PDB file of C-alpha atoms in Angstrom:
ATOM      1  CA  MET A   1     -86.339-146.683  28.803  1.00 63.00           C
ATOM      2  CA  GLU A   2     -89.639-148.459  29.376  1.00 68.00           C
ATOM      3  CA  GLU A   3     -88.359-151.627  27.767  1.00 67.00           C
ATOM      4  CA  SER A   4     -85.217-151.735  29.898  1.00 63.00           C
ATOM      5  CA  ALA A   5     -86.639-150.425  33.207  1.00 64.00           C
ATOM      6  CA  GLU A   6     -86.312-153.812  34.914  1.00 74.00           C
ATOM      7  CA  PHE A   7     -82.577-153.882  34.120  1.00 80.00           C
ATOM      8  CA  ASN A   8     -81.785-150.611  35.932  1.00 82.00           C
ATOM      9  CA  VAL A   9     -79.721-149.245  33.019  1.00 87.00           C
ATOM     10  CA  THR A  10     -80.113-145.830  31.407  1.00 89.00           C
ATOM     11  CA  THR A  11     -79.913-145.392  27.644  1.00 86.00           C
ATOM     12  CA  THR A  12     -76.561-143.622  28.112  1.00 91.00           C
ATOM     13  CA  GLN A  13     -75.173-146.493  30.184  1.00 93.00           C
ATOM     14  CA  TYR A  14     -76.439-148.949  27.579  1.00 91.00           C
ATOM     15  CA  GLY A  15     -74.701-146.971  24.828  1.00 91.00           C
ATOM     16  CA  VAL A  16     -71.424-147.009  26.750  1.00 95.00           C
ATOM     17  CA  LEU A  17     -71.665-150.774  27.277  1.00 95.00           C
ATOM     18  CA  VAL A  18     -72.365-151.338  23.568  1.00 93.00           C
ATOM     19  CA  ILE A  19     -69.373-149.208  22.543  1.00 93.00           C
ATOM     20  CA  LEU A  20     -67.099-151.010  25.015  1.00 96.00           C
ATOM     21  CA  ARG A  21     -68.181-154.360  23.583  1.00 94.00           C
ATOM     22  CA  ALA A  22     -67.492-153.178  20.029  1.00 92.00           C
ATOM     23  CA  CYS A  23     -64.235-151.278  20.609  1.00 91.00           C
ATOM     24  CA  GLU A  24     -61.137-152.400  22.448  1.00 89.00           C
ATOM     25  CA  ASN A  25     -58.454-150.306  24.123  1.00 91.00           C
ATOM     26  CA  LEU A  26     -60.609-147.275  24.941  1.00 94.00           C
ATOM     27  CA  ASP A  27     -59.773-144.915  27.747  1.00 95.00           C
ATOM     28  CA  GLN A  28     -62.239-142.354  29.079  1.00 93.00           C
ATOM     29  CA  ILE A  29     -61.329-139.790  26.408  1.00 92.00           C
ATOM     30  CA  GLY A  30     -61.656-142.301  23.557  1.00 92.00           C
ATOM     31  CA  LEU A  31     -64.928-143.588  24.961  1.00 94.00           C
ATOM     32  CA  SER A  32     -66.352-140.079  25.293  1.00 92.00           C
ATOM     33  CA  LYS A  33     -65.553-139.451  21.619  1.00 88.00           C
ATOM     34  CA  LYS A  34     -67.226-142.679  20.500  1.00 89.00           C
ATOM     35  CA  VAL A  35     -70.364-142.096  22.574  1.00 88.00           C
ATOM     36  CA  GLY A  36     -70.588-138.364  21.893  1.00 85.00           C
ATOM     37  CA  LEU A  37     -70.510-137.248  25.528  1.00 88.00           C
ATOM     38  CA  ASP A  38     -68.242-134.771  27.256  1.00 89.00           C
ATOM     39  CA  ARG A  39     -65.438-136.249  29.360  1.00 90.00           C
ATOM     40  CA  SER A  40     -66.929-135.418  32.739  1.00 93.00           C
ATOM     41  CA  THR A  41     -70.295-137.005  31.901  1.00 93.00           C
ATOM     42  CA  THR A  42     -68.498-140.048  30.545  1.00 94.00           C
ATOM     43  CA  GLY A  43     -66.509-140.216  33.771  1.00 95.00           C
ATOM     44  CA  LEU A  44     -69.706-140.226  35.829  1.00 96.00           C
ATOM     45  CA  VAL A  45     -71.260-142.953  33.673  1.00 97.00           C
ATOM     46  CA  VAL A  46     -68.122-145.103  33.858  1.00 97.00           C
ATOM     47  CA  LYS A  47     -67.931-144.618  37.625  1.00 97.00           C
ATOM     48  CA  ARG A  48     -71.528-145.820  37.968  1.00 96.00           C
ATOM     49  CA  LEU A  49     -70.943-148.829  35.702  1.00 97.00           C
ATOM     50  CA  GLU A  50     -67.767-149.594  37.626  1.00 97.00           C
ATOM     51  CA  SER A  51     -69.624-149.506  40.958  1.00 97.00           C
ATOM     52  CA  GLU A  52     -72.119-152.009  39.515  1.00 96.00           C
ATOM     53  CA  GLY A  53     -69.268-154.304  38.436  1.00 97.00           C
ATOM     54  CA  LEU A  54     -70.090-153.935  34.736  1.00 97.00           C
ATOM     55  CA  VAL A  55     -66.749-152.379  33.738  1.00 98.00           C
ATOM     56  CA  VAL A  56     -63.245-152.085  35.166  1.00 97.00           C
ATOM     57  CA  ARG A  57     -60.362-149.731  34.464  1.00 96.00           C
ATOM     58  CA  VAL A  58     -57.085-151.512  33.822  1.00 95.00           C
ATOM     59  CA  GLU A  59     -53.591-150.183  33.332  1.00 93.00           C
ATOM     60  CA  ASP A  60     -52.537-149.910  29.696  1.00 89.00           C
ATOM     61  CA  ARG A  61     -49.464-152.079  29.168  1.00 86.00           C
ATOM     62  CA  ALA A  62     -47.961-149.597  26.707  1.00 87.00           C
ATOM     63  CA  ASP A  63     -48.621-146.502  28.868  1.00 89.00           C
ATOM     64  CA  ARG A  64     -48.973-147.119  32.600  1.00 87.00           C
ATOM     65  CA  ARG A  65     -50.514-143.660  33.113  1.00 89.00           C
ATOM     66  CA  ARG A  66     -53.450-144.586  30.885  1.00 94.00           C
ATOM     67  CA  LYS A  67     -56.449-146.578  32.134  1.00 95.00           C
ATOM     68  CA  VAL A  68     -58.347-148.681  29.609  1.00 96.00           C
ATOM     69  CA  ILE A  69     -62.030-149.328  30.314  1.00 97.00           C
ATOM     70  CA  VAL A  70     -63.003-152.972  29.892  1.00 96.00           C
ATOM     71  CA  LEU A  71     -66.376-154.662  29.942  1.00 96.00           C
ATOM     72  CA  THR A  72     -66.537-157.357  32.635  1.00 97.00           C
ATOM     73  CA  GLY A  73     -68.248-160.718  32.368  1.00 97.00           C
ATOM     74  CA  LYS A  74     -71.109-159.226  34.357  1.00 97.00           C
ATOM     75  CA  GLY A  75     -71.272-156.364  31.834  1.00 96.00           C
ATOM     76  CA  GLU A  76     -71.362-158.843  28.946  1.00 96.00           C
ATOM     77  CA  ARG A  77     -74.230-160.712  30.630  1.00 95.00           C
ATOM     78  CA  LYS A  78     -76.093-157.436  31.220  1.00 94.00           C
ATOM     79  CA  LEU A  79     -75.834-156.597  27.518  1.00 94.00           C
ATOM     80  CA  GLU A  80     -76.996-160.070  26.562  1.00 93.00           C
ATOM     81  CA  ASN A  81     -79.989-159.718  28.901  1.00 91.00           C
ATOM     82  CA  LEU A  82     -80.803-156.329  27.319  1.00 92.00           C
ATOM     83  CA  ARG A  83     -80.717-157.672  23.750  1.00 90.00           C
ATOM     84  CA  ASP A  84     -84.440-158.408  23.492  1.00 89.00           C
ATOM     85  CA  ALA A  85     -85.435-155.159  25.225  1.00 87.00           C
ATOM     86  CA  ALA A  86     -83.267-153.183  22.779  1.00 88.00           C
ATOM     87  CA  ARG A  87     -84.798-154.997  19.808  1.00 91.00           C
ATOM     88  CA  VAL A  88     -88.333-154.326  21.071  1.00 90.00           C
ATOM     89  CA  ALA A  89     -87.501-150.656  21.707  1.00 87.00           C
ATOM     90  CA  ARG A  90     -86.139-150.279  18.174  1.00 90.00           C
ATOM     91  CA  GLU A  91     -89.170-151.991  16.669  1.00 93.00           C
ATOM     92  CA  ARG A  92     -91.457-149.806  18.768  1.00 92.00           C
ATOM     93  CA  ALA A  93     -89.671-146.623  17.710  1.00 92.00           C
ATOM     94  CA  LEU A  94     -89.900-147.594  14.038  1.00 96.00           C
ATOM     95  CA  SER A  95     -93.498-148.857  14.249  1.00 96.00           C
ATOM     96  CA  ALA A  96     -94.805-145.497  13.053  1.00 96.00           C
ATOM     97  CA  PHE A  97     -93.336-146.305   9.635  1.00 97.00           C
ATOM     98  CA  SER A  98     -93.682-148.975   7.000  1.00 96.00           C
ATOM     99  CA  PRO A  99     -90.500-151.075   6.642  1.00 95.00           C
ATOM    100  CA  GLU A 100     -89.465-148.941   3.656  1.00 96.00           C
ATOM    101  CA  GLU A 101     -90.181-145.701   5.511  1.00 97.00           C
ATOM    102  CA  GLY A 102     -88.274-146.968   8.545  1.00 95.00           C
ATOM    103  CA  ALA A 103     -85.223-147.688   6.410  1.00 95.00           C
ATOM    104  CA  GLU A 104     -85.512-144.245   4.806  1.00 97.00           C
ATOM    105  CA  PHE A 105     -85.925-142.583   8.213  1.00 96.00           C
ATOM    106  CA  LEU A 106     -82.752-144.243   9.500  1.00 94.00           C
ATOM    107  CA  ARG A 107     -80.888-143.235   6.345  1.00 95.00           C
ATOM    108  CA  LEU A 108     -82.046-139.615   6.698  1.00 96.00           C
ATOM    109  CA  LEU A 109     -81.214-139.611  10.410  1.00 92.00           C
ATOM    110  CA  GLU A 110     -77.703-140.814   9.630  1.00 90.00           C
ATOM    111  CA  THR A 111     -77.345-138.008   7.072  1.00 93.00           C
ATOM    112  CA  PHE A 112     -78.606-135.459   9.592  1.00 91.00           C
ATOM    113  CA  VAL A 113     -76.232-136.615  12.317  1.00 86.00           C
ATOM    114  CA  GLY A 114     -73.338-136.735   9.856  1.00 86.00           C
ATOM    115  CA  THR A 115     -74.060-133.198   8.700  1.00 90.00           C
ATOM    116  CA  PHE A 116     -74.244-131.608  12.151  1.00 88.00           C
ATOM    117  CA  ASN A 117     -71.989-133.904  14.182  1.00 80.00           C
ATOM    118  CA  GLU A 118     -68.929-131.649  14.047  1.00 80.00           C
ATOM    119  CA  VAL A 119     -70.781-128.626  15.433  1.00 81.00           C
ATOM    120  CA  THR A 120     -72.162-130.375  18.493  1.00 75.00           C
ATOM    121  CA  ARG A 121     -70.737-129.971  21.994  1.00 68.00           C
ATOM    122  CA  ALA A 122     -69.359-133.526  21.942  1.00 66.00           C
ATOM    123  CA  PRO A 123     -69.089-134.861  18.389  1.00 70.00           C
ATOM    124  CA  ILE A 124     -69.125-138.602  17.895  1.00 72.00           C
ATOM    125  CA  VAL A 125     -65.855-139.989  16.524  1.00 70.00           C
ATOM    126  CA  LEU A 126     -66.513-143.171  14.577  1.00 65.00           C
ATOM    127  CA  ASP A 127     -62.904-144.131  13.843  1.00 62.00           C
ATOM    128  CA  ASP A 128     -59.513-143.183  15.184  1.00 49.00           C
ATOM    129  CA  ASP A 129     -57.946-142.030  11.903  1.00 41.00           C
TER     130      ASP A 129
END
């Protein structure tokens, strides 16, 4: 948060923007599954990002009742501006470790999350299978 304070974006908002850049055709439910948040929290985050002009909700062509959340050009620029801050934050977080230890820590963290993901309040869904 310290690294990105000047950008006025929370870590949760940043995560949502990253997921929207990486995944197309997500509605609020799909986004909440990818980010690992409950639907109402995701709705609040999307509403905030929408008010800032970083995302828009558009009608799904295949299902007019469904609203797809899309990153705007302004949202893309915000992510680009945050790139260096995110890199510095990651380096800072891993600075307690040697490069080998950092890689091992990330591997163990992935194992931990994978093991307990399904029993959390809002499990992260990595693919739509």
